Coordinates of C-alpha atoms in Angstrom, one line a residue:
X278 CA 76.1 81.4 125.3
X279 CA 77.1 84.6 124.9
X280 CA 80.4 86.8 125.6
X281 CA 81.4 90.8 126.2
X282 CA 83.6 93.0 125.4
X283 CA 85.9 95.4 127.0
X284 CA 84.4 98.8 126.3
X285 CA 86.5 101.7 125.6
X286 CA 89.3 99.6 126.5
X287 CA 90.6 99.7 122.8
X288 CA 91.4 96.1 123.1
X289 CA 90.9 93.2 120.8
X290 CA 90.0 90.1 122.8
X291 CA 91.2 86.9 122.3
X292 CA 88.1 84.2 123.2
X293 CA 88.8 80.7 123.2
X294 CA 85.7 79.3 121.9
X295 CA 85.6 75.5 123.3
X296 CA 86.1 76.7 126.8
X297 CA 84.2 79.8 126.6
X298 CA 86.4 81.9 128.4
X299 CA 88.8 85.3 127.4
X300 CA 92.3 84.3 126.9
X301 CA 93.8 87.7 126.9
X302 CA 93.5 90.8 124.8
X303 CA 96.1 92.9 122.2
X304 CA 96.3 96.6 123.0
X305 CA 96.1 99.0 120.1
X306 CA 97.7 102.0 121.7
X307 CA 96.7 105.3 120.1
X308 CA 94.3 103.5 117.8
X309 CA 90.8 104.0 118.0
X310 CA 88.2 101.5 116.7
X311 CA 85.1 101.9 115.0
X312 CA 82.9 98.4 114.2
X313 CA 83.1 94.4 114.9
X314 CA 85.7 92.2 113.5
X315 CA 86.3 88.7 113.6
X316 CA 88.8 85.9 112.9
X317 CA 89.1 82.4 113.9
X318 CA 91.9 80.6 114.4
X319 CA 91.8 77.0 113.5
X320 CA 94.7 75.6 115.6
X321 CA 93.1 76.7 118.9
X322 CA 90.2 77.0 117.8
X323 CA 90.6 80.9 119.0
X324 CA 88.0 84.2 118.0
X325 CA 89.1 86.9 118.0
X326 CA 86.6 89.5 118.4
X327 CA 86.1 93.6 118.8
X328 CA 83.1 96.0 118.8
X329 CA 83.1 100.0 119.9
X330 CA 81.5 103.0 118.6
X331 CA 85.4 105.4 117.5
X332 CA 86.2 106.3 114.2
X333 CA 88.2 103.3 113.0
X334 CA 87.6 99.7 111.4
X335 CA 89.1 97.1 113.1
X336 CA 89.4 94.3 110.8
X337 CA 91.5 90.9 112.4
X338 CA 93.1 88.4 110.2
X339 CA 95.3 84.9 112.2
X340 CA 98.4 83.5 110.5
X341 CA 98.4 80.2 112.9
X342 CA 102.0 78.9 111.0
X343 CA 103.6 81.9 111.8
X344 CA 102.1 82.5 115.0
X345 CA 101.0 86.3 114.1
X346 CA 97.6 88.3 114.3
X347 CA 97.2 91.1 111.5
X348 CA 94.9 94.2 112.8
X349 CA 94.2 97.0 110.8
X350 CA 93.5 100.8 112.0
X351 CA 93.1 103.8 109.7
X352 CA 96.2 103.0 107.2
X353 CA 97.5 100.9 109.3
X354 CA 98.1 97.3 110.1
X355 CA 99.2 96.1 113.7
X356 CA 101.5 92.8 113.5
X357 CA 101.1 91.0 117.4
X358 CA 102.4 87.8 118.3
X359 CA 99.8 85.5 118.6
X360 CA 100.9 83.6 121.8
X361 CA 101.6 86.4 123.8
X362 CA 99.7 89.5 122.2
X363 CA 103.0 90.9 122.0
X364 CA 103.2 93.9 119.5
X365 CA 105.8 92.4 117.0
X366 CA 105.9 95.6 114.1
X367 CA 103.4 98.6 112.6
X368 CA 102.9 98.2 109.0
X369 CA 102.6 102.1 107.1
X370 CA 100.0 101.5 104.4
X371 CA 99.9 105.2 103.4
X372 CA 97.1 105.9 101.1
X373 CA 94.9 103.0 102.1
X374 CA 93.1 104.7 104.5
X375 CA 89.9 103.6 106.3
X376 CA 91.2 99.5 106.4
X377 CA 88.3 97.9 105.9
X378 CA 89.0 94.3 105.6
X379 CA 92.1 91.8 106.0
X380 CA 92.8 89.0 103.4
X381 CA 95.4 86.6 104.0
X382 CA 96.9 84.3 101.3
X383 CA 99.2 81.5 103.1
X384 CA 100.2 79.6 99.8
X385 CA 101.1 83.3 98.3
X386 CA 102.2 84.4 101.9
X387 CA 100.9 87.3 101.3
X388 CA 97.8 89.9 103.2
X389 CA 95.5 91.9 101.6
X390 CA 94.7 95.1 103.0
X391 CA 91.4 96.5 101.8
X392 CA 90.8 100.2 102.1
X393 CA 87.4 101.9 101.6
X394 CA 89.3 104.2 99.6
X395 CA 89.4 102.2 96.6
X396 CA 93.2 101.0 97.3
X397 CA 94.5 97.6 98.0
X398 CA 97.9 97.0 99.9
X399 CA 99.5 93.6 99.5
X400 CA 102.1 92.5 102.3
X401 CA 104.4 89.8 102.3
X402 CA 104.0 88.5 105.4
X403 CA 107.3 86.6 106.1
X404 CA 108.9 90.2 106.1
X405 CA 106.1 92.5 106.8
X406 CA 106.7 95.0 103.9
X407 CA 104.2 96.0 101.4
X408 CA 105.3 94.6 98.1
X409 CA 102.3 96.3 96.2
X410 CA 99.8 98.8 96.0
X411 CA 96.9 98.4 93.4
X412 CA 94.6 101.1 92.9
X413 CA 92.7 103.0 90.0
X414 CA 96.2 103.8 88.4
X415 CA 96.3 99.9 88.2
X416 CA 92.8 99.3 86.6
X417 CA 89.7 101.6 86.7
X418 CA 87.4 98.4 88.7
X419 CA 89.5 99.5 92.3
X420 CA 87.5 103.1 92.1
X421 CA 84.7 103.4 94.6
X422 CA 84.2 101.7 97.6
X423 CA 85.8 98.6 98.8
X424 CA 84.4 96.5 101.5
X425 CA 85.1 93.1 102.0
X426 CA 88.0 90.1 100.8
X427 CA 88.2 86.5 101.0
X428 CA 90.8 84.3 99.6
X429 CA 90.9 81.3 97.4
X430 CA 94.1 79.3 98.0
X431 CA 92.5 76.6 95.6
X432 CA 92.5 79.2 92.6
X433 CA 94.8 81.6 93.7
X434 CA 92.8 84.4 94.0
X435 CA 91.3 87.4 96.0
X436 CA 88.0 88.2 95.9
X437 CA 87.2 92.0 96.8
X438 CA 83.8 93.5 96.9
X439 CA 83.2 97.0 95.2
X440 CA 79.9 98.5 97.2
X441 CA 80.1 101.5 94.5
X442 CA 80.2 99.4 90.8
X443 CA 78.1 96.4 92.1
X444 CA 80.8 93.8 91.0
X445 CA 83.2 91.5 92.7
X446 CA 86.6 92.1 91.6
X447 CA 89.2 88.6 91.4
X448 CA 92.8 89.3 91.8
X449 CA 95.4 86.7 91.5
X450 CA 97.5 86.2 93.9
X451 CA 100.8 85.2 92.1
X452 CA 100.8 88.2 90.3
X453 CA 98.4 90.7 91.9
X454 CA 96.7 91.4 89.0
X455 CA 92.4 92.0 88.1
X456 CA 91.9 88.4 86.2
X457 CA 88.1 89.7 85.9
X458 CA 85.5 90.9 87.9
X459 CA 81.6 89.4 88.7
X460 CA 78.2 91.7 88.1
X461 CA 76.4 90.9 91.4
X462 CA 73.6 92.6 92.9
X463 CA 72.9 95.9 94.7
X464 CA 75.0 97.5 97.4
X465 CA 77.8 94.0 98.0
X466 CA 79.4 94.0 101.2
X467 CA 80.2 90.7 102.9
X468 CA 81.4 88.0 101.2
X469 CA 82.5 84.4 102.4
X470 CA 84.3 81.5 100.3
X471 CA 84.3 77.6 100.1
X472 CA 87.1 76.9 97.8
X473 CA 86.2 73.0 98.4
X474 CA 83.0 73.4 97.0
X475 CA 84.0 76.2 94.6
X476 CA 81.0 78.7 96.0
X477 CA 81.0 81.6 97.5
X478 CA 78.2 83.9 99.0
X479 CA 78.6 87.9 98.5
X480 CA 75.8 89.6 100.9
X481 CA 73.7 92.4 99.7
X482 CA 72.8 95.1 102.1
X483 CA 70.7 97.1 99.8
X484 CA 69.1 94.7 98.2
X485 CA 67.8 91.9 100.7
X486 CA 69.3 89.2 99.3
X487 CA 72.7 87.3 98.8
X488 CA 74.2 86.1 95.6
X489 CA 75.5 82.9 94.8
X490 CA 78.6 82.5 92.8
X491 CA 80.5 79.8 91.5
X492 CA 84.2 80.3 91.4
X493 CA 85.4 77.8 89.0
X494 CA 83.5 80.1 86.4
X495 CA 83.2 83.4 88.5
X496 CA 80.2 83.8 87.7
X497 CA 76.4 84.1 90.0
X498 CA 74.9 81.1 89.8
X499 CA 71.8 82.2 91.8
X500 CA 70.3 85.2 94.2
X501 CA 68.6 83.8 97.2
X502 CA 66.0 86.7 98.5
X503 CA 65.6 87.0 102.1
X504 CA 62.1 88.8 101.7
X505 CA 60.8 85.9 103.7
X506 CA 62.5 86.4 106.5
X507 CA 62.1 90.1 106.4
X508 CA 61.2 93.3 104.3
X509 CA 64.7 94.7 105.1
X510 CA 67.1 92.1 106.7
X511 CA 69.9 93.6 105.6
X512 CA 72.5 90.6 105.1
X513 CA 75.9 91.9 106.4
X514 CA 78.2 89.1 106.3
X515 CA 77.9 85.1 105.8
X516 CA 80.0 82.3 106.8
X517 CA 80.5 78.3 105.4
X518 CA 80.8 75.1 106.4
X519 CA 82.0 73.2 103.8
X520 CA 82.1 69.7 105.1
X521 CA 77.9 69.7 105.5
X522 CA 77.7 72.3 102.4
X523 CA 75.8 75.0 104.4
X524 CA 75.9 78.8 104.2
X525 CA 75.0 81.0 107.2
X526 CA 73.9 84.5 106.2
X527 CA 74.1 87.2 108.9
X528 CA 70.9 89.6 108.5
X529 CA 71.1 92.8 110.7
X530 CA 68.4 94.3 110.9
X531 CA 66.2 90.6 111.8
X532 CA 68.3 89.5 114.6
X533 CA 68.7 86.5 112.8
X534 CA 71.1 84.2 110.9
X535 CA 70.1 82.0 107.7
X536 CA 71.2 78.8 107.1
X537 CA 71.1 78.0 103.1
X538 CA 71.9 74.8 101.8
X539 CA 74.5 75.5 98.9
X540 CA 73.5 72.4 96.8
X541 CA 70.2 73.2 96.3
X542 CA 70.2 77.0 97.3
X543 CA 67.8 76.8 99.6
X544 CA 67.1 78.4 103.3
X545 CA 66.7 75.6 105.4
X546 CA 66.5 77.4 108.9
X547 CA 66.6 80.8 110.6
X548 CA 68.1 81.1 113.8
X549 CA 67.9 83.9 116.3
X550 CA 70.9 85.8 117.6
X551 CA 71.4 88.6 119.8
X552 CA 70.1 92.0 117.9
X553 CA 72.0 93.5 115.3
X554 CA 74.4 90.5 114.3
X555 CA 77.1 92.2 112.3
X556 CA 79.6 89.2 111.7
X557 CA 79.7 85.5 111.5
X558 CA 82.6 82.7 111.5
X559 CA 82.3 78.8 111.3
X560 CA 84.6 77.1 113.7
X561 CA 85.5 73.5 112.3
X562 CA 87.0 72.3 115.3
X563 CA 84.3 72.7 117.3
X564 CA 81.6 72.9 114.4
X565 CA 80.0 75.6 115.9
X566 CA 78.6 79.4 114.6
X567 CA 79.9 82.1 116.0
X568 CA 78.2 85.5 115.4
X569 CA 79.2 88.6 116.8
X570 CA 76.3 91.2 117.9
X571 CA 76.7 95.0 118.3
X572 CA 75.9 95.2 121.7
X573 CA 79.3 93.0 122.2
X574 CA 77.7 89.6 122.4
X575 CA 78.8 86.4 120.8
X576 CA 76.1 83.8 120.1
X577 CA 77.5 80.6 120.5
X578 CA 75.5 78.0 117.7
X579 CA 76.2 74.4 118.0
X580 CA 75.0 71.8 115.1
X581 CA 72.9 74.5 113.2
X582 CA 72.0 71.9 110.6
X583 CA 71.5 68.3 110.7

């Protein structure tokens, strides 16, 4: 099953994913967005989903405990209640412009706003004030491109991709500091994390295949090619389910997702989408795949693996 999207309303949609139906939608204003993003909320079960062709990102993160929904536009990040789409506060986050990604800490109570200018804004989100802002000034690993977060409660870290130096860059959260940062392959964008089973998958654009890393260690363990599903899939983004210790790789250009098993690194399955998948999310409630196409659809995957 698949879903739409409003377009050129400048709306994020809010889809509730075990009844298959729109629940309402946050306006943005004067905002404009530029590309999908995705967020699931585990109390409700509720994704949250947007894709247009503006100049912005449009990266969605859901704080269930406090009720809120983080969107980021430009340099800024939109606060909404989450029960009634009600805008609650803007949050200014100067010179991180082009917001790329949302990270959000809930033992640190904290957000990470990633800017594809090389700048990372930390927010405490009881307040909504930025408490930090971490740049090259703070170590020389933030220059280039950032792309993508995801947080490890477990460890107490923040794991950033850097599309420009090839490495993964591990913050921790307590203090905001660079603990170290992970060589991976060419071109990282996506990355997904299963602090339970201390993994984590970082997708390669350029280079047609995902890395494996092990985050007790942060270190790769392995690189899992995706030559045989394609000469240029492209993997974009990835999502986890830890309970049956499966990875689902989201490859672009195939119109397809991958399902790797993360004990013995192996594809197990590909399964087709609707063309030009861009993002994925595993819903635990419902144990279902939820990928997010282009064209505004949402393929609805129920018991991908056995």
């Amino acid at each position: 099953m698949t879903c739409g999207y409003l377009e050129g309303s400048d709306k994020i949609l809010r889809v509730d994913v075990p009844n298959r139906s729109v629940e309402g939608d946050l306006a943005l204003g004067d905002a404009k967005l530029y590309q999908v993003s995705t967020s699931v909320s585990s109390a409700g079960g509720v994704f949250a989903f947007r894709v247009t062709k503006f100049e912005e990102f449009g990266p969605i993160s859901c704080h269930d405990a406090a009720n809120k929904v983080y969107v980021g536009v430009g340099n800024r990040v939109f606060v909404y209640n989450e029960n009634n789409g009600n805008l609650i506060t803007t949050i200014n986050c100067d010179r991180a412009t082009e917001i790329k990604d949302l990270a959000l800490s809930v033992e640190q109570s904290k957000l990470y706003a990633i800017s594809q200018a090389g700048v990372v804004v930390v927010i405490e989100t009881t307040s909504d004030e930025v408490v930090a802002t971490l740049n090259s000034g703070s170590s020389p690993e933030f220059a280039g491109k950032l792309d993508s977060a995801a947080i490890d409660d477990t460890r107490d870290a923040v794991y950033i991709t850097n599309t420009t130096t090839n490495k993964v860059l591990v913050l921790n959260t307590i203090t905001n500091t660079l603990v170290t940062t992970i060589s991976v392959g060419t071109g990282p964008r996506g990355i997904a994390l299963s602090p339970e089973l201390g993994k984590g998958i970082v997708c390669h654009t350029e280079g047609n295949l995902v890395s494996i890393i092990n985050t007790t260690g942060n270190t790769v363990s392995t690189s899992v090619a995706m030559s045989a599903v394609g000469s240029n899939g492209r993997p974009i983004s990835a999502a986890i389910d830890t309970a049956n210790g499966k990875g689902f790789v989201v490859l672009e250009n195939s119109h397809q997702v991958v399902a790797i098993n993360l004990t013995t690194n192996q594809i197990e399955s590909r399964i087709p989408v609707d063309p030009s998948p861009v993002e994925a999310v595993w819903v635990d409630s419902t144990q279902e795949l939820c990928v997010v196409s282009q064209g505004g659809g949402i393929s609805v995957i129920k018991k991908v693996v056995q």
